[in-house]
Amino acid sequence: MNTCKQWLHQLAVGIAALAGSACIHAAPDAGDVHVHPWVVPPVNLQPSAYFTNLKDGDTVESPFVARFGLSMRGLVPAGKQAGRAGHHHLLINQPLPMDFSKPLPFTDQYVHFGQGQMEAVLDLKPGTYNLSLLLADQGHIPFFVFSKPVNIVVSRRNTALPRATVQGRPRVEILSPADGAALQNAFRVVFHASGLNVSHADAKAPGTGHFRLTLQRKGARAEVLAFRGGQTETWLEPPAGDYQMKLELVDNATGKVISAAPDIRIRSDVVRENGERVVPAAKVAQR
């Protein structure tokens, strides 16, 4: 299925969803986005999934890691219900289902990540593949939350390379922004967990954790944002200043830190007066 046909199919799915129960899943509620004065709505208000390390047209060698991102929703293992959190599914050479009221099948082309995983090691034969992500609930019934499809080429298969070597040690990372970034507008912070499972804290799922982000500015108290809803990203617009940013994965059962990412430093140039964002005169003149 070429890219044009894929998007025509997705448009048809969208129209069908708006006419049925799937549209109920689309609107965010208070539990989908962390609440904090520095947290702002994302650019795209539609909940969606996405690949954080693959883009359309990529060429890779097997085995390789596919990493999953999620906007305006959280993760929770299969069989657990917590708000409208869900778990990822990877569709390989399969279009989105036309009927969002039926559970997804268990096949090699519908890969389920029911433990709250954020990535997968894929060992595909050489060839061309169409990949997409789809979020589903505790019973594997899809939400209207999916990714844009990406078409990739697997150029060769290295059967001697162990999967564990490809994935690396269990860890958490801040995928963006980059260390040392200077940011003038609202920006997205993307979290990632390799070899670890993420979940909404209310599900009390054993072996899972939730992300906690700490921003420290010199001379000010630390701002701690706990993403207990299983969120794996946030959009921030903090006051101007230099910040040290720390990301941790906190065990949902014990409250202890499972893993911590290396700290990064960023600079925010956002200026506020009485809580309102101030746009510099030079930028106003450029509009």
XYZ file of N, CA and C in Angstrom:
861
model
N 0.853 -1.193 0.000
C 0.000 0.000 0.000
C 0.886 1.240 0.000
N 0.763 2.130 -1.028
C 1.624 3.296 -1.077
C 1.140 4.363 -0.111
N 1.957 5.432 0.035
C 1.665 6.448 1.047
C 0.328 7.124 0.808
N 0.003 7.429 -0.451
C -1.274 8.074 -0.759
C -2.444 7.197 -0.335
N -2.374 5.919 -0.679
C -3.452 5.003 -0.305
C -3.545 4.842 1.205
N -2.387 4.856 1.878
C -2.396 4.737 3.341
C -3.166 5.888 3.965
N -2.905 7.109 3.474
C -3.576 8.259 4.068
C -5.045 8.317 3.679
N -5.393 7.841 2.489
C -6.808 7.743 2.136
C -7.515 6.760 3.059
N -6.812 5.665 3.364
C -7.399 4.690 4.289
C -7.563 5.305 5.670
N -6.547 6.049 6.138
C -6.649 6.675 7.452
C -7.762 7.711 7.485
N -7.959 8.427 6.374
C -9.059 9.388 6.308
C -10.393 8.669 6.438
N -10.512 7.530 5.756
C -11.747 6.750 5.854
C -11.965 6.256 7.275
N -10.872 5.828 7.923
C -10.971 5.395 9.318
C -11.436 6.542 10.199
N -10.880 7.739 9.956
C -11.255 8.900 10.754
C -12.715 9.253 10.608
N -13.226 9.213 9.374
C -14.638 9.518 9.145
C -15.524 8.493 9.836
N -15.121 7.224 9.732
C -15.897 6.172 10.391
C -15.878 6.342 11.902
N -14.715 6.740 12.432
C -14.597 6.898 13.885
C -15.453 8.045 14.389
N -15.495 9.142 13.624
C -16.305 10.279 14.042
C -17.786 9.937 14.057
N -18.167 8.956 13.254
C -19.566 8.551 13.202
C -19.909 7.517 14.258
N -18.873 6.954 14.910
C -19.116 5.885 15.870
C -18.497 6.162 17.210
N -18.349 5.102 17.986
C -17.880 5.254 19.362
C -16.423 5.614 19.461
N -15.636 5.381 18.429
C -14.208 5.667 18.515
C -13.934 7.136 18.732
N -14.811 8.016 18.269
C -14.569 9.444 18.433
C -14.570 9.847 19.896
N -15.200 9.054 20.749
C -15.222 9.360 22.171
C -13.819 9.346 22.743
N -12.946 8.501 22.174
C -11.595 8.373 22.689
C -10.725 9.581 22.366
N -11.108 10.394 21.366
C -10.183 11.380 20.827
C -9.968 12.582 21.735
N -11.008 13.058 22.417
C -10.887 14.285 23.192
C -10.111 14.036 24.479
N -9.104 14.871 24.787
C -8.330 14.679 26.008
C -9.136 15.049 27.237
N -8.824 14.431 28.365
C -9.426 14.842 29.619
C -8.312 15.195 30.590
N -8.684 15.564 31.811
C -7.704 16.075 32.765
C -6.625 15.057 33.102
N -6.937 13.767 32.990
C -5.956 12.750 33.333
C -4.947 12.464 32.248
N -5.171 13.002 31.041
C -4.283 12.707 29.922
C -3.047 13.596 29.893
N -3.122 14.784 30.490
C -2.026 15.744 30.446
C -1.695 16.178 31.872
N -0.401 16.173 32.214
C 0.015 16.579 33.550
C -0.298 18.058 33.769
N -0.783 18.404 34.966
C -1.170 19.775 35.283
C -0.071 20.441 36.106
N 0.455 21.541 35.593
C 1.484 22.328 36.266
C 1.524 23.685 35.572
N 1.833 24.776 36.292
C 1.849 26.100 35.646
C 2.771 26.199 34.439
N 3.815 25.376 34.384
C 4.750 25.442 33.264
C 4.355 24.519 32.117
N 3.404 23.644 32.345
C 2.967 22.714 31.299
C 1.942 23.409 30.414
N 2.159 23.350 29.101
C 1.273 24.005 28.141
C 0.734 22.964 27.166
N -0.378 23.275 26.493
C -0.924 22.319 25.521
C 0.054 22.069 24.385
N 0.081 20.861 23.859
C 0.952 20.583 22.713
C 0.470 21.308 21.466
N 1.350 21.401 20.487
C 1.007 22.077 19.235
C -0.182 21.397 18.573
N -0.152 20.062 18.553
C -1.254 19.289 17.980
C -2.097 18.744 19.121
N -3.335 19.197 19.229
C -4.189 18.800 20.348
C -4.795 17.412 20.178
N -4.498 16.743 19.079
C -5.021 15.401 18.844
C -4.094 14.363 19.460
N -4.581 13.508 20.367
C -3.729 12.430 20.885
C -3.183 11.582 19.739
N -1.917 11.205 19.827
C -1.312 10.435 18.743
C -0.125 9.640 19.256
N 0.225 8.606 18.501
C 1.448 7.843 18.726
C 2.437 8.218 17.630
N 3.708 7.912 17.851
C 4.710 8.220 16.836
C 5.978 7.418 17.131
N 6.812 7.272 16.113
C 8.123 6.650 16.281
C 9.130 7.752 16.616
N 9.924 7.543 17.642
C 10.892 8.567 18.027
C 12.227 8.409 17.317
N 12.472 7.260 16.675
C 13.777 7.050 16.036
C 13.684 6.554 14.599
N 12.475 6.484 14.045
C 12.309 6.061 12.658
C 11.527 7.119 11.902
N 11.899 7.313 10.643
C 11.134 8.221 9.787
C 10.914 7.565 8.434
N 9.937 8.069 7.719
C 9.585 7.495 6.427
C 10.787 7.530 5.487
N 11.085 6.389 4.866
C 12.194 6.301 3.927
C 13.497 5.815 4.523
N 13.531 5.536 5.819
C 14.766 5.064 6.458
C 15.195 3.701 5.920
N 16.507 3.485 5.893
C 17.088 2.176 5.597
C 17.808 1.691 6.846
N 17.507 0.469 7.281
C 18.072 -0.073 8.513
C 18.583 -1.484 8.265
N 19.334 -1.993 9.232
C 19.776 -3.383 9.221
C 19.141 -4.100 10.398
N 18.688 -5.332 10.193
C 18.111 -6.134 11.274
C 19.219 -6.878 12.018
N 19.022 -7.053 13.333
C 17.915 -6.522 14.139
C 18.118 -5.047 14.466
N 17.014 -4.331 14.692
C 17.074 -2.912 15.019
C 15.994 -2.587 16.044
N 16.154 -1.446 16.695
C 15.208 -1.025 17.726
C 14.229 -0.015 17.140
N 12.949 -0.230 17.381
C 11.910 0.751 17.070
C 11.423 1.329 18.390
N 11.475 2.654 18.511
C 11.092 3.328 19.751
C 9.751 4.032 19.569
N 8.920 3.960 20.619
C 7.550 4.460 20.536
C 7.365 5.716 21.387
N 6.674 6.709 20.823
C 6.292 7.904 21.559
C 4.776 8.024 21.608
N 4.288 8.851 22.542
C 2.845 8.972 22.739
C 2.510 10.373 23.237
N 1.587 11.035 22.551
C 1.165 12.387 22.923
C -0.230 12.372 23.534
N -0.375 13.076 24.659
C -1.668 13.328 25.300
C -2.381 12.071 25.781
N -1.660 11.018 25.989
C -2.175 9.811 26.627
C -1.058 9.202 27.457
N -1.415 8.208 28.280
C -0.427 7.513 29.087
C -0.425 6.032 28.787
N 0.552 5.336 29.355
C 0.674 3.892 29.179
C 0.159 3.148 30.405
N -0.377 1.964 30.156
C -0.790 1.047 31.212
C -0.754 -0.356 30.611
N -0.347 -1.380 31.381
C -0.284 -2.732 30.818
C -1.646 -3.260 30.386
N -1.629 -4.229 29.494
C -2.854 -4.903 29.071
C -3.516 -5.558 30.279
N -4.835 -5.563 30.283
C -5.573 -6.146 31.392
C -5.790 -5.195 32.547
N -5.166 -4.010 32.493
C -5.307 -2.996 33.536
C -6.025 -1.784 32.960
N -6.867 -1.159 33.780
C -7.573 0.034 33.345
C -7.244 1.185 34.279
N -6.859 2.316 33.698
C -6.571 3.522 34.469
C -6.826 4.708 33.555
N -7.957 5.371 33.758
C -8.315 6.475 32.882
C -8.413 5.990 31.448
N -7.781 6.723 30.537
C -7.778 6.316 29.131
C -6.364 5.997 28.655
N -5.548 5.525 29.595
C -4.226 5.032 29.225
C -4.383 3.716 28.469
N -3.365 3.352 27.706
C -3.412 2.118 26.930
C -2.018 1.563 26.719
N -1.907 0.584 25.845
C -0.597 0.011 25.526
C -0.408 -0.004 24.014
N 0.860 0.014 23.606
C 1.202 0.117 22.191
C 0.998 -1.202 21.446
N 0.687 -1.056 20.156
C 0.664 -2.176 19.217
C 1.391 -1.735 17.958
N 2.220 -2.610 17.438
C 2.952 -2.339 16.206
C 2.302 -3.113 15.070
N 1.878 -2.389 14.046
C 1.279 -3.006 12.865
C 2.335 -3.070 11.770
N 2.605 -4.270 11.282
C 3.616 -4.489 10.252
C 2.918 -4.883 8.956
N 3.039 -4.029 7.958
C 2.401 -4.258 6.650
C 0.897 -4.486 6.789
N 0.292 -3.740 7.708
C -1.149 -3.828 7.919
C -1.738 -2.426 8.011
N -2.883 -2.179 7.368
C -3.541 -0.875 7.522
C -4.232 -0.796 8.877
N -4.636 0.404 9.253
C -5.435 0.553 10.461
C -6.758 -0.183 10.280
N -7.294 -0.741 11.358
C -8.580 -1.445 11.224
C -9.706 -0.470 10.900
N -10.667 -0.920 10.133
C -11.835 -0.097 9.843
C -12.813 -0.101 11.014
N -12.808 -1.182 11.796
C -13.721 -1.311 12.928
C -12.923 -1.177 14.223
N -13.083 -0.036 14.904
C -12.346 0.218 16.141
C -13.068 -0.342 17.368
N -14.109 -1.121 17.162
C -14.839 -1.700 18.290
C -14.438 -3.146 18.557
N -13.562 -3.700 17.721
C -13.148 -5.094 17.876
C -11.701 -5.165 18.361
N -11.373 -6.163 19.201
C -9.993 -6.291 19.683
C -9.032 -6.635 18.552
N -7.793 -6.199 18.704
C -6.770 -6.480 17.702
C -6.333 -7.938 17.799
N -6.056 -8.568 16.669
C -5.629 -9.976 16.695
C -4.200 -10.125 17.196
N -3.843 -11.334 17.575
C -2.477 -11.661 17.981
C -1.818 -12.420 16.833
N -1.056 -11.706 16.014
C -0.339 -12.322 14.905
C 1.034 -11.671 14.796
N 1.854 -12.179 13.878
C 3.174 -11.593 13.660
C 3.086 -10.187 13.089
N 1.932 -9.826 12.538
C 1.765 -8.504 11.941
C 1.035 -7.529 12.860
N 0.536 -8.019 13.991
C -0.055 -7.176 15.032
C 0.680 -7.506 16.326
N 1.744 -6.770 16.600
C 2.608 -7.092 17.734
C 2.149 -6.291 18.949
N 1.831 -6.995 20.040
C 1.300 -6.371 21.251
C 2.429 -6.100 22.252
N 2.353 -4.936 22.904
C 3.321 -4.568 23.941
C 2.548 -4.301 25.226
N 2.050 -5.397 25.790
C 1.110 -5.325 26.895
C 1.713 -5.164 28.266
N 3.019 -4.925 28.356
C 3.640 -4.719 29.665
C 3.986 -3.255 29.925
N 3.672 -2.390 28.959
C 4.012 -0.977 29.100
C 5.345 -0.635 28.465
N 5.770 -1.441 27.477
C 7.049 -1.192 26.811
C 6.974 0.042 25.910
N 8.146 0.664 25.741
C 8.266 1.828 24.872
C 9.133 1.554 23.654
N 9.536 0.315 23.449
C 10.369 -0.011 22.298
C 10.314 -1.501 22.021
N 10.828 -1.870 20.847
C 10.899 -3.278 20.467
C 12.134 -3.499 19.615
N 12.745 -4.674 19.765
C 13.825 -5.090 18.874
C 13.186 -5.910 17.762
N 13.296 -5.429 16.531
C 12.688 -6.097 15.383
C 13.761 -6.806 14.569
N 13.483 -8.041 14.226
C 14.409 -8.848 13.428
C 13.686 -9.256 12.149
N 13.673 -8.349 11.188
C 12.933 -8.550 9.945
C 13.871 -8.956 8.811
N 13.359 -9.749 7.908
C 14.128 -10.144 6.734
C 14.314 -8.936 5.815
N 15.342 -8.950 4.968
C 15.521 -7.844 4.016
C 14.268 -7.633 3.171
N 13.921 -6.373 2.985
C 12.725 -6.039 2.219
C 12.180 -4.687 2.632
N 11.024 -4.345 2.082
C 10.353 -3.080 2.377
C 9.189 -3.338 3.322
N 9.064 -2.487 4.337
C 8.030 -2.684 5.357
C 7.300 -1.378 5.640
N 6.016 -1.524 5.928
C 5.187 -0.413 6.376
C 4.883 -0.630 7.851
N 5.265 0.335 8.694
C 5.085 0.216 10.138
C 4.188 1.332 10.651
N 3.322 1.005 11.593
C 2.520 2.027 12.262
C 2.215 1.566 13.678
N 1.905 2.531 14.537
C 1.588 2.264 15.937
C 0.114 2.545 16.191
N -0.461 1.775 17.094
C -1.867 1.935 17.454
C -2.015 1.659 18.942
N -2.643 2.577 19.666
C -2.861 2.419 21.105
C -4.186 1.703 21.337
N -4.200 0.777 22.305
C -5.431 0.044 22.606
C -5.617 -0.079 24.113
N -6.846 -0.418 24.516
C -7.185 -0.464 25.937
C -6.849 -1.816 26.555
N -7.365 -2.052 27.768
C -7.014 -3.260 28.510
C -7.441 -4.535 27.801
N -8.448 -4.441 26.930
C -8.926 -5.605 26.192
C -8.467 -5.625 24.750
N -7.439 -4.822 24.420
C -6.856 -4.751 23.070
C -7.809 -4.141 22.047
N -8.816 -3.405 22.523
C -9.703 -2.669 21.618
C -9.070 -1.308 21.361
N -8.836 -0.954 20.102
C -8.056 0.255 19.816
C -8.762 1.552 20.181
N -7.963 2.484 20.672
C -8.376 3.874 20.775
C -8.158 4.518 19.404
N -8.744 5.694 19.219
C -8.489 6.440 17.989
C -7.196 7.241 18.180
N -6.116 6.516 18.474
C -4.805 7.108 18.752
C -3.774 6.261 18.015
N -3.200 6.815 16.954
C -2.288 6.036 16.124
C -1.217 6.946 15.540
N -0.228 6.336 14.905
C 0.881 7.084 14.310
C 0.680 7.258 12.815
N 1.451 8.170 12.241
C 1.594 8.186 10.796
C 2.369 6.933 10.398
N 2.036 6.308 9.287
C 2.804 5.136 8.857
C 4.186 5.551 8.366
N 5.166 4.694 8.590
C 6.499 4.913 8.036
C 6.863 3.711 7.176
N 7.446 3.985 6.024
C 7.934 2.932 5.139
C 9.443 2.864 5.272
N 9.956 1.690 5.619
C 11.394 1.521 5.793
C 11.891 0.382 4.913
N 13.194 0.375 4.679
C 13.840 -0.699 3.929
C 14.832 -1.391 4.852
N 14.699 -2.702 4.991
C 15.687 -3.498 5.713
C 16.687 -3.993 4.677
N 17.919 -3.496 4.760
C 18.915 -3.786 3.718
C 19.585 -5.141 3.903
N 19.778 -5.548 5.155
C 20.401 -6.846 5.423
C 20.023 -7.306 6.820
N 20.243 -8.593 7.055
C 19.915 -9.191 8.351
C 21.178 -9.806 8.941
N 21.573 -9.306 10.105
C 22.774 -9.780 10.778
C 22.364 -10.808 11.828
N 22.365 -12.069 11.471
C 21.901 -13.124 12.378
C 22.859 -13.367 13.535
N 24.094 -12.862 13.433
C 25.078 -13.080 14.496
C 24.990 -12.028 15.598
N 24.184 -10.987 15.388
C 24.101 -9.897 16.359
C 23.023 -10.198 17.397
N 23.391 -10.353 18.680
C 22.388 -10.654 19.720
C 21.423 -9.489 19.919
N 20.166 -9.815 20.189
C 19.154 -8.786 20.417
C 19.515 -7.908 21.609
N 20.102 -8.521 22.653
C 20.460 -7.759 23.853
C 21.501 -6.695 23.539
N 22.388 -6.990 22.600
C 23.404 -6.016 22.207
C 22.769 -4.825 21.510
N 21.748 -5.094 20.706
C 21.061 -4.027 19.979
C 20.325 -3.105 20.948
N 19.656 -3.688 21.927
C 18.849 -2.899 22.853
C 19.685 -2.204 23.918
N 20.768 -2.824 24.346
C 21.590 -2.230 25.390
C 21.007 -2.461 26.774
N 21.629 -1.851 27.763
C 21.211 -2.048 29.153
C 19.894 -1.313 29.427
N 19.127 -1.769 30.433
C 17.921 -1.033 30.825
C 18.285 0.377 31.287
N 17.533 1.372 30.815
C 17.877 2.760 31.128
C 16.728 3.686 30.747
N 16.789 4.911 31.238
C 15.862 5.957 30.806
C 16.677 7.087 30.196
N 16.046 7.826 29.287
C 16.730 8.894 28.565
C 15.781 10.062 28.326
N 16.358 11.246 28.194
C 15.640 12.404 27.662
C 16.020 12.487 26.189
N 15.069 12.197 25.307
C 15.365 12.198 23.873
C 15.410 13.611 23.298
N 14.611 14.500 23.847
C 14.654 15.906 23.453
C 14.078 16.732 24.604
N 14.576 17.974 24.776
C 15.549 18.689 23.958
C 16.964 18.160 24.174
N 17.883 18.618 23.331
C 19.271 18.204 23.451
C 19.952 18.940 24.599
N 20.962 18.316 25.160
C 21.754 18.951 26.208
C 22.369 20.242 25.665
N 22.197 21.334 26.411
C 22.736 22.624 26.000
C 21.827 23.435 25.102
N 20.607 22.951 24.850
C 19.692 23.647 23.939
C 19.248 24.984 24.516
N 19.122 25.995 23.644
C 18.549 27.296 23.990
C 17.175 27.368 23.341
N 16.132 27.555 24.143
C 14.757 27.414 23.675
C 14.001 28.716 23.881
N 13.352 29.207 22.829
C 12.662 30.493 22.893
C 11.149 30.354 22.950
N 10.630 29.187 22.663
C 9.188 28.974 22.683
C 8.878 27.743 23.522
N 7.595 27.412 23.615
C 7.226 26.167 24.284
C 7.926 25.007 23.586
N 8.384 24.046 24.355
C 9.141 22.939 23.783
C 8.666 21.614 24.366
N 8.885 20.566 23.580
C 8.484 19.229 23.999
C 9.652 18.513 24.654
N 9.374 17.875 25.784
C 10.348 17.016 26.449
C 9.876 15.579 26.235
N 10.700 14.788 25.564
C 10.345 13.408 25.237
C 11.150 12.464 26.119
N 10.442 11.619 26.868
C 11.073 10.640 27.752
C 11.174 9.299 27.020
N 12.109 8.463 27.482
C 12.173 7.112 26.923
C 12.708 6.138 27.960
N 12.164 4.913 27.928
C 12.625 3.828 28.791
C 12.982 2.630 27.923
N 14.217 2.160 28.037
C 14.678 0.973 27.310
C 14.745 -0.207 28.276
N 14.075 -1.302 27.925
C 14.108 -2.488 28.768
C 13.380 -2.323 30.086
N 12.552 -1.293 30.205
C 11.782 -1.018 31.420
C 10.338 -0.718 31.019
N 9.409 -0.956 31.937
C 7.993 -0.803 31.628
C 7.397 0.406 32.340
N 6.537 1.123 31.624
C 5.931 2.360 32.122
C 4.432 2.150 32.285
N 3.869 2.714 33.353
C 2.436 2.542 33.585
C 1.858 3.692 34.396
N 0.577 3.919 34.190
C -0.226 4.774 35.056
C -0.103 4.230 36.480
N 0.221 5.095 37.431
C 0.466 4.643 38.798
C -0.770 4.025 39.440
N -1.968 4.500 39.083
C -3.191 3.997 39.706
C -3.469 2.531 39.376
N -2.858 2.017 38.312
C -3.075 0.617 37.945
C -2.372 -0.336 38.898
N -1.377 0.183 39.634
C -0.620 -0.624 40.601
C -0.082 -1.904 39.961
N 0.419 -1.780 38.749
C 0.958 -2.936 38.029
C 2.376 -3.222 38.507
N 2.653 -4.448 38.951
C 4.009 -4.772 39.419
C 5.024 -4.678 38.283
N 6.243 -4.281 38.641
C 7.303 -4.204 37.648
C 7.206 -3.021 36.711
N 6.443 -1.989 37.105
C 6.303 -0.796 36.263
C 6.680 0.451 37.049
N 6.909 1.526 36.318
C 7.201 2.803 36.950
C 6.581 3.945 36.176
N 6.650 5.145 36.744
C 6.203 6.355 36.057
C 7.348 7.360 36.057
N 7.334 8.264 35.092
C 8.412 9.238 34.962
C 8.236 10.397 35.945
N 9.379 10.901 36.403
C 9.409 12.099 37.248
C 10.491 13.030 36.703
N 10.097 14.263 36.415
C 11.005 15.249 35.833
C 11.230 16.374 36.832
N 12.495 16.709 37.068
C 12.847 17.794 37.984
C 13.605 18.869 37.221
N 13.153 20.121 37.371
C 13.838 21.261 36.764
C 14.369 22.146 37.884
N 15.674 22.377 37.869
C 16.324 23.178 38.905
C 16.944 24.413 38.276
N 16.552 25.587 38.794
C 17.126 26.854 38.348
C 17.866 27.477 39.521
N 19.046 28.023 39.265
C 19.864 28.585 40.333
C 19.096 29.670 41.082
N 19.081 29.544 42.406
C 18.418 30.531 43.239
C 16.929 30.331 43.393
N 16.370 29.277 42.783
C 14.933 29.017 42.875
C 14.706 27.586 43.351
N 13.526 27.329 43.874
C 13.230 25.974 44.326
C 13.059 25.052 43.124
N 13.356 23.794 43.335
C 13.215 22.812 42.264
C 11.737 22.577 41.964
N 11.419 22.464 40.688
C 10.064 22.119 40.258
C 10.053 20.639 39.900
N 9.200 19.873 40.584
C 9.138 18.426 40.385
C 7.801 18.074 39.748
N 7.859 17.438 38.587
C 6.664 17.041 37.854
C 6.612 15.519 37.820
N 5.614 14.943 38.488
C 5.455 13.488 38.527
C 4.370 13.088 37.529
N 4.739 12.294 36.544
C 3.809 11.898 35.482
C 3.180 10.554 35.841
N 2.309 10.600 36.851
C 1.694 9.395 37.398
C 0.645 8.799 36.467
N 0.291 9.528 35.424
C -0.670 9.015 34.454
C -0.044 8.160 33.372
N 1.252 7.842 33.512
C 1.923 7.021 32.509
C 2.337 7.793 31.275
N 2.331 9.142 31.351
C 2.719 9.957 30.195
C 4.205 9.787 29.892
N 4.538 9.908 28.617
C 5.926 9.737 28.190
C 6.466 10.985 27.494
N 5.755 12.090 27.618
C 6.241 13.372 27.107
C 5.480 14.491 27.787
N 5.989 15.715 27.636
C 5.277 16.895 28.105
C 5.742 18.093 27.301
N 4.901 19.125 27.249
C 5.271 20.403 26.636
C 5.426 21.425 27.747
N 6.554 22.146 27.747
C 6.869 23.083 28.817
C 7.130 24.486 28.273
N 6.816 25.473 29.110
C 7.170 26.863 28.840
C 7.544 27.505 30.176
N 8.730 27.175 30.699
C 9.147 27.709 32.000
C 9.616 29.156 31.882
N 9.722 29.863 33.006
C 10.272 31.224 32.973
C 11.701 31.224 32.438
N 12.152 32.383 31.990
C 13.499 32.495 31.434
C 14.542 32.109 32.477
N 15.594 31.462 32.010
C 16.670 31.083 32.915
C 17.389 29.840 32.445
N 18.450 29.505 33.168
C 19.218 28.290 32.898
C 18.743 27.194 33.844
N 18.507 26.017 33.289
C 17.938 24.919 34.061
C 18.787 23.658 33.949
N 18.787 22.915 35.038
C 19.285 21.545 35.022
C 18.066 20.641 35.068
N 17.996 19.694 34.140
C 16.820 18.843 34.005
C 17.192 17.404 34.329
N 16.429 16.801 35.235
C 16.681 15.423 35.660
C 15.442 14.573 35.402
N 15.642 13.387 34.818
C 14.541 12.461 34.559
C 14.787 11.163 35.308
N 13.737 10.685 36.008
C 13.815 9.432 36.750
C 12.589 8.581 36.437
N 12.761 7.270 36.544
C 11.632 6.346 36.490
C 11.422 5.828 37.903
N 10.224 6.074 38.444
C 9.916 5.772 39.839
C 9.030 4.532 39.915
N 9.418 3.574 40.736
C 8.670 2.330 40.886
C 7.264 2.622 41.409
N 6.249 2.099 40.720
C 4.868 2.365 41.116
C 4.466 1.665 42.406
N 5.211 0.641 42.811
C 4.878 -0.089 44.031
C 5.623 0.446 45.245
N 6.904 0.769 45.081
C 7.735 1.135 46.229
C 8.045 2.624 46.322
N 7.906 3.351 45.212
C 8.267 4.758 45.197
C 9.757 5.001 45.049
N 10.534 3.927 44.912
C 11.979 4.066 44.745
C 12.324 4.330 43.282
N 13.477 4.953 43.069
C 13.926 5.252 41.711
C 14.483 3.982 41.071
N 13.905 3.588 39.934
C 14.370 2.414 39.197
C 15.587 2.758 38.359
N 15.520 3.902 37.694
C 16.600 4.323 36.806
C 16.544 5.835 36.649
N 17.704 6.441 36.415
C 17.784 7.887 36.218
C 18.626 8.182 34.988
N 18.188 9.149 34.204
C 18.929 9.559 33.013
C 20.013 10.562 33.393
N 21.070 10.663 32.601
C 22.048 11.736 32.837
C 21.363 13.097 32.769
N 21.700 13.980 33.700
C 21.110 15.317 33.694
C 21.504 16.064 32.425
N 20.613 16.936 31.976
C 20.948 17.824 30.865
C 20.720 19.263 31.312
N 21.325 20.192 30.583
C 21.158 21.615 30.874
C 20.531 22.296 29.667
N 19.560 23.156 29.940
C 18.895 23.902 28.876
C 18.764 25.358 29.297
N 18.467 26.205 28.329
C 18.183 27.610 28.614
C 16.834 27.965 28.015
N 15.972 28.568 28.835
C 14.684 29.063 28.367
C 14.749 30.577 28.272
N 14.364 31.116 27.123
C 14.370 32.565 26.922
C 12.968 33.157 26.975
N 11.999 32.388 27.463
C 10.633 32.887 27.589
C 10.578 33.926 28.701
N 9.992 35.074 28.426
C 9.868 36.156 29.405
C 8.398 36.333 29.760
N 8.107 36.459 31.066
C 6.725 36.621 31.518
C 6.589 37.846 32.412
N 5.421 38.493 32.331
C 5.051 39.571 33.240
C 3.650 39.284 33.751
N 3.519 39.204 35.077
C 2.231 38.889 35.696
C 1.642 37.593 35.147
N 2.542 36.631 34.897
C 2.090 35.326 34.440
C 1.838 35.224 32.956
N 1.907 36.366 32.221
C 1.652 36.352 30.785
C 2.963 36.374 30.014
N 3.019 35.625 28.906
C 4.224 35.569 28.092
C 4.428 36.888 27.366
N 5.660 37.396 27.399
C 6.008 38.642 26.731
C 6.818 38.322 25.488
N 6.380 38.825 24.340
C 7.108 38.629 23.095
C 8.027 39.823 22.886
N 9.359 39.616 22.743
C 10.280 40.736 22.535
C 9.869 41.585 21.339
N 10.165 42.907 21.421
C 9.762 43.837 20.366
C 10.323 43.437 19.016
N 11.554 42.914 19.006
C 12.171 42.509 17.741
C 11.364 41.419 17.068
N 10.808 40.508 17.871
C 10.014 39.429 17.295
C 8.669 39.940 16.809
N 8.086 40.928 17.531
C 6.819 41.502 17.096
C 6.998 42.161 15.737
N 8.135 42.872 15.562
C 8.397 43.568 14.304
C 8.550 42.600 13.144
N 8.996 41.356 13.441
C 9.210 40.376 12.386
C 7.917 39.717 11.936
N 6.839 39.859 12.703
C 5.592 39.167 12.379
C 4.869 39.846 11.221
